[in-house]
Short mmCIF file of C-alpha atoms and ligand atoms in Angstrom, two decimals:
data_model
loop_
_atom_site.label_atom_id
_atom_site.label_comp_id
_atom_site.label_asym_id
_atom_site.label_seq_id
_atom_site.Cartn_x
_atom_site.Cartn_y
_atom_site.Cartn_z
CA UNK N 1 14.41 -50.60 -7.87
CA UNK N 2 13.00 -48.58 -5.08
CA UNK N 3 14.04 -49.36 -1.69
CA UNK N 4 11.32 -51.95 -0.34
CA UNK N 5 10.87 -49.53 2.58
CA UNK N 6 10.92 -46.24 0.74
CA UNK N 7 7.79 -44.16 0.12
CA UNK N 8 9.63 -41.80 -1.90
CA UNK N 9 7.13 -40.19 -4.45
CA UNK N 10 7.75 -38.58 -7.83
CA UNK N 11 6.40 -35.25 -9.15
CA UNK N 12 6.53 -34.91 -12.75
CA UNK N 13 5.64 -31.31 -14.23
CA UNK N 14 7.36 -28.35 -15.86
CA UNK N 15 9.40 -27.32 -12.84
CA UNK N 16 10.53 -23.89 -12.37
CA UNK N 17 12.46 -22.42 -9.46
CA UNK N 18 15.18 -20.02 -8.26
CA UNK N 19 17.86 -22.29 -7.29
CA UNK N 20 20.90 -21.78 -5.21
CA UNK N 21 21.06 -18.63 -3.07
CA UNK N 22 21.10 -15.55 -5.20
CA UNK N 23 19.95 -12.08 -4.57
CA UNK N 24 17.28 -10.59 -6.33
CA UNK N 25 19.45 -9.01 -8.77
CA UNK N 26 21.05 -12.19 -9.72
CA UNK N 27 18.13 -14.31 -9.49
CA UNK N 28 17.66 -14.58 -13.42
CA UNK N 29 21.14 -16.45 -13.61
CA UNK N 30 19.52 -18.93 -11.32
CA UNK N 31 16.38 -19.73 -12.87
CA UNK N 32 15.88 -23.57 -13.21
CA UNK N 33 13.52 -24.67 -15.74
CA UNK N 34 12.95 -28.11 -16.31
CA UNK N 35 10.32 -28.61 -18.91
CA UNK N 36 9.60 -32.36 -18.56
CA UNK N 37 11.16 -32.51 -14.68
CA UNK N 38 10.67 -34.79 -11.88
CA UNK N 39 10.90 -33.79 -8.19
CA UNK N 40 11.59 -36.50 -5.94
CA UNK N 41 10.43 -36.34 -2.41
CA UNK N 42 11.64 -38.67 -0.01
CA UNK N 43 9.99 -40.07 3.15
CA UNK N 44 11.22 -37.29 5.58
CA UNK N 45 9.60 -34.97 3.32
CA UNK N 46 12.66 -33.59 1.45
CA UNK N 47 13.61 -32.94 -1.73
CA UNK N 48 15.91 -36.03 -2.50
CA UNK N 49 16.49 -35.17 -6.72
CA UNK N 50 15.06 -32.71 -9.17
CA UNK N 51 16.02 -33.10 -12.89
CA UNK N 52 14.75 -33.91 -16.09
CA UNK N 53 12.12 -36.95 -15.61
CA UNK N 54 14.64 -38.80 -18.43
CA UNK N 55 17.22 -38.89 -16.40
CA UNK N 56 15.36 -39.98 -13.22
CA UNK N 57 17.93 -42.19 -11.23
CA UNK N 58 17.07 -45.92 -11.12
CA UNK N 59 16.42 -46.16 -7.33
CA UNK N 60 13.26 -44.13 -8.09
CA UNK N 61 12.34 -45.85 -11.13
CA UNK N 62 9.25 -47.93 -9.41
CA UNK N 63 8.15 -44.83 -7.12
CA UNK N 64 4.68 -43.49 -7.80
CA UNK N 65 4.42 -40.58 -10.32
CA UNK N 66 2.08 -37.88 -10.01
CA UNK N 67 1.86 -35.59 -12.74
CA UNK N 68 0.63 -32.04 -13.45
CA UNK N 69 1.31 -29.10 -15.91
CA UNK N 70 3.46 -27.01 -13.62
CA UNK N 71 5.42 -27.42 -10.45
CA UNK N 72 6.61 -24.12 -8.45
CA UNK N 73 8.01 -23.64 -5.07
CA UNK N 74 5.12 -22.70 -2.52
CA UNK N 75 4.35 -19.11 -2.27
CA UNK N 76 5.33 -16.94 0.42
CA UNK N 77 3.30 -14.17 1.84
CA UNK N 78 5.39 -12.16 3.77
CA UNK N 79 2.55 -9.84 5.29
CA UNK N 80 -1.10 -10.74 5.55
CA UNK N 81 -3.48 -9.92 8.26
CA UNK N 82 -5.63 -12.57 9.78
CA UNK N 83 -8.25 -10.33 11.47
CA UNK N 84 -8.79 -8.58 8.29
CA UNK N 85 -9.89 -11.69 6.48
CA UNK N 86 -13.22 -10.86 5.72
CA UNK N 87 -12.42 -7.28 5.10
CA UNK N 88 -10.98 -7.39 1.56
CA UNK N 89 -12.69 -5.02 -0.80
CA UNK N 90 -14.07 -2.95 2.07
CA UNK N 91 -14.87 0.61 1.10
CA UNK N 92 -13.02 2.87 3.64
CA UNK N 93 -13.70 6.41 2.82
CA UNK N 94 -10.01 7.38 2.46
CA UNK N 95 -6.30 6.45 3.04
CA UNK N 96 -4.73 4.44 5.52
CA UNK N 97 -5.79 6.44 8.70
CA UNK N 98 -9.47 6.61 7.49
CA UNK N 99 -9.72 3.00 6.19
CA UNK N 100 -8.24 1.77 9.88
CA UNK N 101 -10.89 3.96 11.55
CA UNK N 102 -13.65 3.17 9.35
CA UNK N 103 -13.36 -0.68 8.24
CA UNK N 104 -10.41 -2.31 10.24
CA UNK N 105 -10.66 -1.73 13.75
CA UNK N 106 -14.35 -2.61 13.90
CA UNK N 107 -13.85 -5.61 12.10
CA UNK N 108 -10.85 -6.65 14.18
CA UNK N 109 -13.14 -6.47 17.09
CA UNK N 110 -15.39 -9.35 16.21
CA UNK N 111 -12.50 -11.57 16.83
CA UNK N 112 -13.02 -11.57 20.72
CA UNK N 113 -15.86 -14.11 19.90
CA UNK N 114 -14.38 -17.76 20.29
CA UNK N 115 -16.88 -18.81 17.53
CA UNK N 116 -16.55 -16.06 15.16
CA UNK N 117 -12.66 -16.45 15.56
CA UNK N 118 -12.72 -19.93 15.06
CA UNK N 119 -14.72 -19.76 11.80
CA UNK N 120 -12.36 -16.98 10.79
CA UNK N 121 -9.20 -19.10 11.42
CA UNK N 122 -10.81 -21.75 9.38
CA UNK N 123 -11.65 -19.14 6.35
CA UNK N 124 -8.30 -17.80 6.60
CA UNK N 125 -6.61 -20.90 6.45
CA UNK N 126 -8.77 -22.24 3.64
CA UNK N 127 -8.15 -18.93 1.49
CA UNK N 128 -4.42 -18.95 2.07
CA UNK N 129 -4.19 -22.79 1.22
CA UNK N 130 -6.35 -22.07 -2.02
CA UNK N 131 -4.03 -19.43 -2.93
CA UNK N 132 -0.56 -21.82 -2.32
CA UNK N 133 0.85 -19.76 0.15
CA UNK N 134 2.81 -22.61 2.11
CA UNK N 135 4.29 -19.89 4.35
CA UNK N 136 3.34 -16.62 5.88
CA UNK N 137 4.19 -14.18 7.95
CA UNK N 138 0.72 -13.53 9.55
CA UNK N 139 -0.11 -10.30 11.38
CA UNK N 140 -2.25 -11.57 14.32
CA UNK N 141 -5.53 -10.71 16.47
CA UNK N 142 -5.31 -8.85 19.49
CA UNK N 143 -7.25 -11.77 21.13
CA UNK N 144 -5.45 -14.84 22.44
CA UNK N 145 -8.50 -16.91 21.61
CA UNK N 146 -8.28 -15.85 18.04
CA UNK N 147 -4.34 -16.78 17.89
CA UNK N 148 -5.15 -20.16 19.40
CA UNK N 149 -7.52 -20.94 16.57
CA UNK N 150 -5.12 -19.76 14.08
CA UNK N 151 -2.48 -21.83 15.15
CA UNK N 152 -4.56 -24.77 15.63
CA UNK N 153 -6.08 -24.71 12.15
CA UNK N 154 -2.63 -24.03 10.57
CA UNK N 155 -0.93 -27.00 12.39
CA UNK N 156 -3.94 -29.47 11.24
CA UNK N 157 -4.02 -27.79 7.73
CA UNK N 158 -0.15 -28.87 7.63
CA UNK N 159 0.86 -25.15 6.56
CA UNK N 160 3.64 -22.85 7.95
CA UNK N 161 3.02 -20.07 9.87
CA UNK N 162 4.74 -16.93 12.03
CA UNK N 163 2.24 -14.97 13.66
CA UNK N 164 1.77 -12.95 16.99
CA UNK N 165 -1.00 -10.91 18.38
CA UNK N 166 -1.42 -7.37 17.17
CA UNK N 167 -0.62 -5.11 20.07
CA UNK N 168 -2.20 -1.98 20.66
CA UNK N 169 -1.82 0.24 23.98
CA UNK N 170 -3.11 3.38 22.56
CA UNK N 171 -5.52 4.38 19.63
CA UNK N 172 -8.78 6.14 18.74
CA UNK N 173 -12.07 4.90 20.28
CA UNK N 174 -12.94 2.76 17.33
CA UNK N 175 -9.83 0.89 18.26
CA UNK N 176 -10.94 0.47 22.03
CA UNK N 177 -11.75 -3.16 21.77
CA UNK N 178 -8.22 -3.96 20.59
CA UNK N 179 -6.37 -1.97 23.20
CA UNK N 180 -5.12 -3.38 26.58
CA UNK N 181 -3.13 -1.86 29.43
CA UNK N 182 0.76 -1.90 29.09
CA UNK N 183 1.91 -4.48 31.00
CA UNK N 184 -1.10 -7.07 30.18
CA UNK N 185 0.10 -6.11 26.37
CA UNK N 186 3.72 -7.66 27.18
CA UNK N 187 2.43 -10.71 29.42
CA UNK N 188 -0.17 -11.81 26.54
CA UNK N 189 2.46 -11.73 24.00
CA UNK N 190 5.10 -13.55 26.21
CA UNK N 191 2.28 -16.22 26.96
CA UNK N 192 1.84 -16.64 23.12
CA UNK N 193 5.55 -17.03 22.71
CA UNK N 194 5.73 -19.98 25.59
CA UNK N 195 2.61 -21.38 24.29
CA UNK N 196 3.00 -21.84 20.67
CA UNK N 197 6.72 -20.72 19.44
CA UNK N 198 8.04 -23.74 17.72
CA UNK N 199 5.50 -25.78 19.56
CA UNK N 200 5.63 -28.50 16.66
CA UNK N 201 9.41 -29.45 16.71
CA UNK N 202 10.90 -27.28 19.34
CA UNK N 203 13.30 -25.75 17.23
CA UNK N 204 12.85 -22.57 15.31
CA UNK N 205 14.72 -23.82 12.36
CA UNK N 206 12.55 -26.53 11.64
CA UNK N 207 9.15 -25.55 13.17
CA UNK N 208 6.30 -24.75 10.99
CA UNK N 209 4.54 -22.73 13.77
CA UNK N 210 6.53 -19.62 15.17
CA UNK N 211 5.44 -16.65 16.88
CA UNK N 212 6.97 -13.09 16.89
CA UNK N 213 6.41 -9.47 18.67
CA UNK N 214 3.64 -7.57 16.37
CA UNK N 215 2.70 -3.86 17.19
CA UNK N 216 0.37 -2.52 14.83
CA UNK N 217 2.63 0.23 14.04
CA UNK N 218 4.37 2.71 16.26
CA UNK N 219 1.12 5.10 16.42
CA UNK N 220 -0.71 2.16 18.10
CA UNK N 221 1.83 1.81 21.02
CA UNK N 222 3.69 4.13 23.44
CA UNK N 223 7.23 4.66 24.34
CA UNK N 224 6.71 2.53 27.26
CA UNK N 225 5.54 -0.26 25.32
CA UNK N 226 8.31 -0.04 22.89
CA UNK N 227 10.80 0.06 25.75
CA UNK N 228 9.07 -3.35 27.02
CA UNK N 229 9.07 -4.76 23.69
CA UNK N 230 12.51 -4.07 23.39
CA UNK N 231 13.14 -5.88 26.94
CA UNK N 232 10.99 -8.79 25.92
CA UNK N 233 12.73 -9.27 22.65
CA UNK N 234 16.25 -9.29 24.20
CA UNK N 235 15.07 -12.31 26.23
CA UNK N 236 13.43 -14.29 23.50
CA UNK N 237 15.74 -13.10 20.09
CA UNK N 238 17.76 -16.01 20.88
CA UNK N 239 14.91 -18.21 20.46
CA UNK N 240 14.07 -17.27 16.92
CA UNK N 241 11.26 -15.11 17.78
CA UNK N 242 10.36 -12.63 14.95
CA UNK N 243 9.44 -8.90 14.73
CA UNK N 244 6.85 -7.59 12.71
CA UNK N 245 5.23 -4.47 12.33
CA UNK N 246 4.50 -1.63 9.37
CA UNK N 247 6.99 1.13 8.31
CA UNK N 248 6.61 4.38 6.19
CA UNK N 249 3.32 3.52 4.49
CA UNK N 250 1.36 6.64 3.95
CA UNK N 251 2.81 10.04 3.45
CA UNK N 252 -0.11 12.47 3.11
CA UNK N 253 1.38 15.72 4.01
CA UNK N 254 0.39 16.98 7.64
CA UNK N 255 -1.90 14.23 8.78
CA UNK N 256 -0.79 11.06 7.40
CA UNK N 257 0.81 8.36 9.02
CA UNK N 258 4.51 9.15 8.73
CA UNK N 259 3.75 12.91 9.64
CA UNK N 260 2.07 11.52 12.66
CA UNK N 261 4.72 9.12 13.79
CA UNK N 262 7.37 11.72 13.52
CA UNK N 263 5.24 14.61 15.22
CA UNK N 264 4.13 12.10 17.84
CA UNK N 265 7.71 10.67 18.88
CA UNK N 266 9.90 13.75 17.96
CA UNK N 267 11.98 11.33 16.00
CA UNK N 268 14.01 11.86 12.68
CA UNK N 269 12.84 8.56 11.14
CA UNK N 270 10.12 6.22 11.52
CA UNK N 271 12.31 3.30 11.72
CA UNK N 272 13.93 5.03 14.56
CA UNK N 273 10.89 4.29 16.81
CA UNK N 274 11.43 0.26 16.22
CA UNK N 275 15.32 0.73 16.53
CA UNK N 276 15.20 1.62 20.49
CA UNK N 277 15.54 5.23 19.53
CA UNK N 278 12.16 6.37 20.15
CA UNK N 279 12.66 9.29 22.50
CA UNK N 280 12.35 12.72 21.43
CA UNK N 281 15.43 13.68 19.12
CA UNK N 282 15.74 10.02 18.40
CA UNK N 283 17.46 9.43 21.75
CA UNK N 284 17.62 5.73 22.75
CA UNK N 285 14.88 4.53 24.82
CA UNK N 286 15.36 0.83 24.89
CA UNK N 287 16.69 -2.20 23.00
CA UNK N 288 16.39 -2.24 19.13
CA UNK N 289 13.69 -4.55 17.60
CA UNK N 290 15.24 -4.84 14.30
CA UNK N 291 17.41 -7.99 13.24
CA UNK N 292 17.39 -11.05 10.57
CA UNK N 293 13.91 -11.98 12.01
CA UNK N 294 12.26 -8.68 12.01
CA UNK N 295 10.10 -7.87 8.68
CA UNK N 296 8.55 -4.49 8.05
CA UNK N 297 5.62 -4.08 5.80
CA UNK N 298 5.83 -1.45 3.02
CA UNK N 299 8.75 0.86 3.38
CA UNK N 300 7.07 3.09 0.54
CA UNK N 301 8.60 6.51 1.53
CA UNK N 302 11.95 5.49 3.48
CA UNK N 303 14.71 7.60 3.85
CA UNK N 304 18.20 6.28 2.60
CA UNK N 305 19.26 6.28 6.40
CA UNK N 306 16.54 3.84 6.97
CA UNK N 307 17.30 1.58 3.95
CA UNK N 308 20.86 1.72 5.22
CA UNK N 309 19.95 0.49 8.68
CA UNK N 310 17.53 -2.14 7.55
CA UNK N 311 20.03 -3.90 5.42
CA UNK N 312 22.79 -3.65 8.19
CA UNK N 313 20.71 -5.47 10.51
CA UNK N 314 19.14 -7.86 8.21
CA UNK N 315 15.49 -6.34 8.60
CA UNK N 316 13.51 -6.90 5.57
CA UNK N 317 10.41 -5.26 3.54
CA UNK N 318 7.28 -7.06 2.91
CA UNK N 319 6.39 -5.09 -0.12
CA UNK N 320 2.56 -4.95 -0.82
CA UNK N 321 2.05 -3.24 -3.97
CA UNK N 322 -1.66 -4.40 -4.36
CA UNK N 323 -2.46 -2.93 -0.91
CA UNK N 324 -0.60 0.16 -2.00
CA UNK N 325 -2.85 0.91 -4.81
CA UNK N 326 -5.73 0.17 -2.91
CA UNK N 327 -4.97 2.64 -0.01
CA UNK N 328 -3.19 5.11 -2.29
CA UNK N 329 0.23 4.80 -0.53
CA UNK N 330 2.41 5.32 -3.48
CA UNK N 331 4.93 2.31 -4.15
CA UNK N 332 8.18 1.13 -2.77
CA UNK N 333 10.93 2.62 -5.08
CA UNK N 334 12.15 -0.88 -6.42
CA UNK N 335 15.52 0.19 -7.50
CA UNK N 336 16.60 2.41 -4.70
CA UNK N 337 15.53 -0.31 -2.04
CA UNK N 338 17.18 -3.23 -3.79
CA UNK N 339 20.35 -1.13 -4.39
CA UNK N 340 20.60 -0.44 -0.78
CA UNK N 341 20.81 -4.29 0.03
CA UNK N 342 17.43 -4.82 1.71
CA UNK N 343 15.86 -7.87 1.33
CA UNK N 344 12.28 -7.63 -0.33
CA UNK N 345 9.54 -10.07 -0.28
CA UNK N 346 5.92 -9.86 -1.21
CA UNK N 347 2.96 -9.64 0.91
CA UNK N 348 -0.66 -9.38 -0.02
CA UNK N 349 -1.56 -7.32 2.91
CA UNK N 350 -5.08 -8.70 3.19
CA UNK N 351 -7.35 -6.87 3.65
CA UNK N 352 -5.91 -3.71 2.38
CA UNK N 353 -4.57 -5.97 -0.42
CA UNK N 354 -7.57 -7.45 -2.00
CA UNK N 355 -5.86 -10.56 -3.62
CA UNK N 356 -4.73 -13.77 -1.74
CA UNK N 357 -2.58 -14.95 -4.26
CA UNK N 358 1.26 -13.87 -4.43
CA UNK N 359 1.83 -14.41 -7.95
CA UNK N 360 -1.19 -11.92 -8.65
CA UNK N 361 0.80 -9.73 -6.00
CA UNK N 362 3.70 -10.18 -8.31
CA UNK N 363 1.84 -9.21 -11.31
CA UNK N 364 0.95 -5.89 -9.64
CA UNK N 365 4.42 -5.62 -8.72
CA UNK N 366 5.54 -5.93 -12.14
CA UNK N 367 2.79 -3.33 -13.22
CA UNK N 368 3.81 -0.60 -10.71
CA UNK N 369 7.51 -0.77 -10.91
CA UNK N 370 7.34 -0.35 -14.94
CA UNK N 371 5.36 2.59 -14.22
CA UNK N 372 7.71 4.30 -11.77
CA UNK N 373 9.02 7.67 -13.10
CA UNK N 374 12.05 8.05 -15.64
CA UNK N 375 15.09 6.18 -14.49
CA UNK N 376 13.34 4.37 -11.57
CA UNK N 377 11.21 2.56 -13.94
CA UNK N 378 11.88 -1.16 -14.43
CA UNK N 379 10.41 -3.91 -16.27
CA UNK N 380 11.07 -6.78 -13.99
CA UNK N 381 12.41 -10.18 -15.17
CA UNK N 382 10.17 -13.13 -14.75
CA UNK N 383 12.79 -14.87 -12.64
CA UNK N 384 12.99 -11.88 -10.23
CA UNK N 385 8.94 -12.05 -9.88
CA UNK N 386 9.31 -15.66 -9.01
CA UNK N 387 12.23 -15.00 -6.65
CA UNK N 388 10.12 -12.32 -4.86
CA UNK N 389 7.23 -14.63 -4.47
CA UNK N 390 9.22 -17.36 -3.28
CA UNK N 391 13.17 -17.39 -2.08
CA UNK N 392 12.87 -13.72 -1.00
CA UNK N 393 10.25 -14.80 1.40
CA UNK N 394 12.08 -17.56 2.90
CA UNK N 395 15.21 -15.07 3.30
CA UNK N 396 12.78 -12.42 4.83
CA UNK N 397 11.61 -15.22 7.31
CA UNK N 398 15.08 -16.53 7.95
CA UNK N 399 14.13 -19.89 6.77
CA UNK N 400 15.78 -20.05 3.70
CA UNK N 401 17.85 -23.08 4.86
CA UNK N 402 14.50 -24.88 4.96
CA UNK N 403 12.37 -23.40 2.09
CA UNK N 404 11.93 -21.06 -0.76
CA UNK N 405 13.11 -23.29 -3.76
CA UNK N 406 13.58 -27.04 -4.56
CA UNK N 407 17.19 -27.55 -3.86
CA UNK N 408 18.34 -31.07 -2.53
CA UNK N 409 17.84 -31.49 1.11
CA UNK N 410 15.28 -28.54 1.59
CA UNK N 411 11.73 -29.49 2.75
CA UNK N 412 9.44 -30.38 -0.13
CA UNK N 413 7.09 -27.15 -0.22
CA UNK N 414 5.65 -26.87 -3.50
CA UNK N 415 2.51 -26.58 -5.86
CA UNK N 416 1.35 -28.60 -8.55
CA UNK N 417 -0.83 -26.55 -11.17
CA UNK N 418 -2.82 -27.57 -14.08
CA UNK N 419 -3.63 -25.14 -17.03
CA UNK N 420 -6.92 -26.84 -17.90
CA UNK N 421 -8.41 -25.65 -14.46
CA UNK N 422 -8.58 -22.21 -15.47
CA UNK N 423 -9.41 -21.59 -19.00
CA UNK N 424 -7.70 -18.00 -19.41
CA UNK N 425 -4.44 -19.70 -18.37
CA UNK N 426 -4.99 -22.39 -20.73
CA UNK N 427 -5.69 -20.20 -23.63
CA UNK N 428 -2.62 -17.88 -22.62
CA UNK N 429 -0.28 -20.78 -22.31
CA UNK N 430 -1.23 -22.91 -25.28
CA UNK N 431 -2.21 -20.36 -27.60
CA UNK N 432 -0.20 -17.22 -26.94
CA UNK N 433 2.85 -16.14 -29.27
CA UNK N 434 6.20 -17.45 -28.13
CA UNK N 435 9.73 -16.28 -29.25
CA UNK N 436 11.58 -18.54 -31.63
CA UNK N 437 14.43 -18.32 -29.17
CA UNK N 438 14.09 -21.24 -26.85
CA UNK N 439 15.46 -19.26 -23.71
CA UNK N 440 13.39 -16.38 -24.54
CA UNK N 441 10.36 -18.31 -24.95
CA UNK N 442 11.06 -20.19 -21.44
CA UNK N 443 10.74 -16.72 -19.89
CA UNK N 444 7.83 -15.63 -21.84
CA UNK N 445 5.99 -18.73 -20.51
CA UNK N 446 7.07 -18.29 -16.77
CA UNK N 447 5.75 -14.77 -17.03
CA UNK N 448 2.34 -15.80 -18.21
CA UNK N 449 2.24 -18.65 -15.80
CA UNK N 450 3.01 -16.24 -13.01
CA UNK N 451 0.93 -13.47 -13.93
CA UNK N 452 -1.84 -15.21 -15.66
CA UNK N 453 -2.14 -17.73 -12.55
CA UNK N 454 -5.54 -17.70 -10.66
CA UNK N 455 -6.20 -19.68 -7.82
CA UNK N 456 -8.64 -22.50 -9.59
CA UNK N 457 -5.35 -23.50 -11.32
CA UNK N 458 -3.36 -24.57 -8.09
CA UNK N 459 -4.46 -28.41 -7.97
CA UNK N 460 -2.38 -29.30 -4.93
CA UNK N 461 -0.22 -27.76 -2.16
CA UNK N 462 2.50 -29.75 -0.53
CA UNK N 463 4.56 -28.47 2.72
CA UNK N 464 7.34 -30.93 3.79
CA UNK N 465 6.15 -33.49 1.18
CA UNK N 466 2.45 -33.76 2.80
CA UNK N 467 -0.57 -32.40 0.95
CA UNK N 468 -1.95 -29.78 2.71
CA UNK N 469 -5.35 -30.27 4.02
CA UNK N 470 -8.24 -27.34 4.07
CA UNK N 471 -10.17 -26.87 7.35
CA UNK N 472 -14.10 -27.30 7.07
CA UNK N 473 -15.93 -24.51 6.19
N1 LIG B 501 -0.91 0.31 9.53
C1 LIG B 501 -1.28 -0.06 10.74
N2 LIG B 501 -2.22 -1.02 10.59
C2 LIG B 501 -2.43 -1.27 9.26
C3 LIG B 501 -2.98 -2.45 8.77
O1 LIG B 501 -3.93 -3.05 9.36
N3 LIG B 501 -2.95 -2.48 7.23
C4 LIG B 501 -2.06 -1.64 6.68
N4 LIG B 501 -2.06 -1.79 5.55
N5 LIG B 501 -1.54 -0.56 7.29
C5 LIG B 501 -1.44 -0.64 8.77
ZN1 LIG B 502 -0.66 -4.46 6.81
#
């Protein structure tokens, strides 16, 4: 008998998730697969129970049941650009710096217009919802009006977001619309934090809306900006504010991003510029921006000392293999980065990434790392892909206590997937060859589900037990 006042709901499907709190390397040991599983969501939107449907405790025997083929934790996109929502698959005429100049700075300038920004925020929210990204670290627009639209629509849709206006205080002529003065840049960030950080609950451990300090990259700011950001971060770190930027993405010799950073600042490593050591010779010029709530995109060409410093400070990498293919950036060395102890989550990096679905990014992750040279090459385990797409993202966002898997007591953030909604997925899952060994067959099924999944098969998306709703077009 269910409690008369209870509004608990049961979701019945093949459930996959990474239980507990493993590292990437031990994800396989924590893979939970419950073929005819039940997830019970209580009135507060938390996971009350998971297990075989046949073992559903009597207290929920009368609760309404929703069925699907598969149930996965919500995907977590650890790096996606909101002001590049319309700039996927844009022909940029070169690698990172050319593409920024040619496609991205002009695109992002459009967000100054409130009507454009509102439409773009609705589009962005619809796209990430369709892709099942329940939580996302969203690289923001330079314009407060556009950031307001993003938070407003995310809140109404019932999704999670961490964002922050993209800060630029220096740059080429093509970026002029995005550039502000030094003190205005900091004032706008502080204002965004005050107006939006944890606005929904007042507590960064439970909030769905959170804010970060987000310089585009070291080349778009100055030592003065970095010093002021360090000062601001000292003030707001305790409130759970994030730091987000790009790191070591493009190493074209001579004039690529990394060469330009090292040349401009006269530092030993790119990471030093975010670590307060941005004066020539990597001397200290301000406070560090690294920490448990700091996420840096790419980390393709990091030095060992940078990886060690990220691991020490709890700074995570958002790995974006789809984007790295698009911009010819190379790929983050998988084994070396993980062996250094750095948390690696996945990011679409829309619009350098041309794919919104994190499981497709996981598929690209598989492809690029099996293609790494010699000893570095690795065929990632299906559980590692699921981990990277879900729990690793929650850890990178320092929100593992709240979501990332379906452990009892966590918020019920999950996806319902029906294979019939995407014929190729149905074909692969029902007609594909499977091992006679049951455990092996389960892993094969998970791999096919993740790599073969496409957006139409994501039927419903839930955050905190409530179905997320798309904003109007
Ligand atoms: N580095 C600085 N800005 C950007 C950006 O918008 N996208 C990517 N991929 N890298 C960057
Ligand atoms: Zn990016």
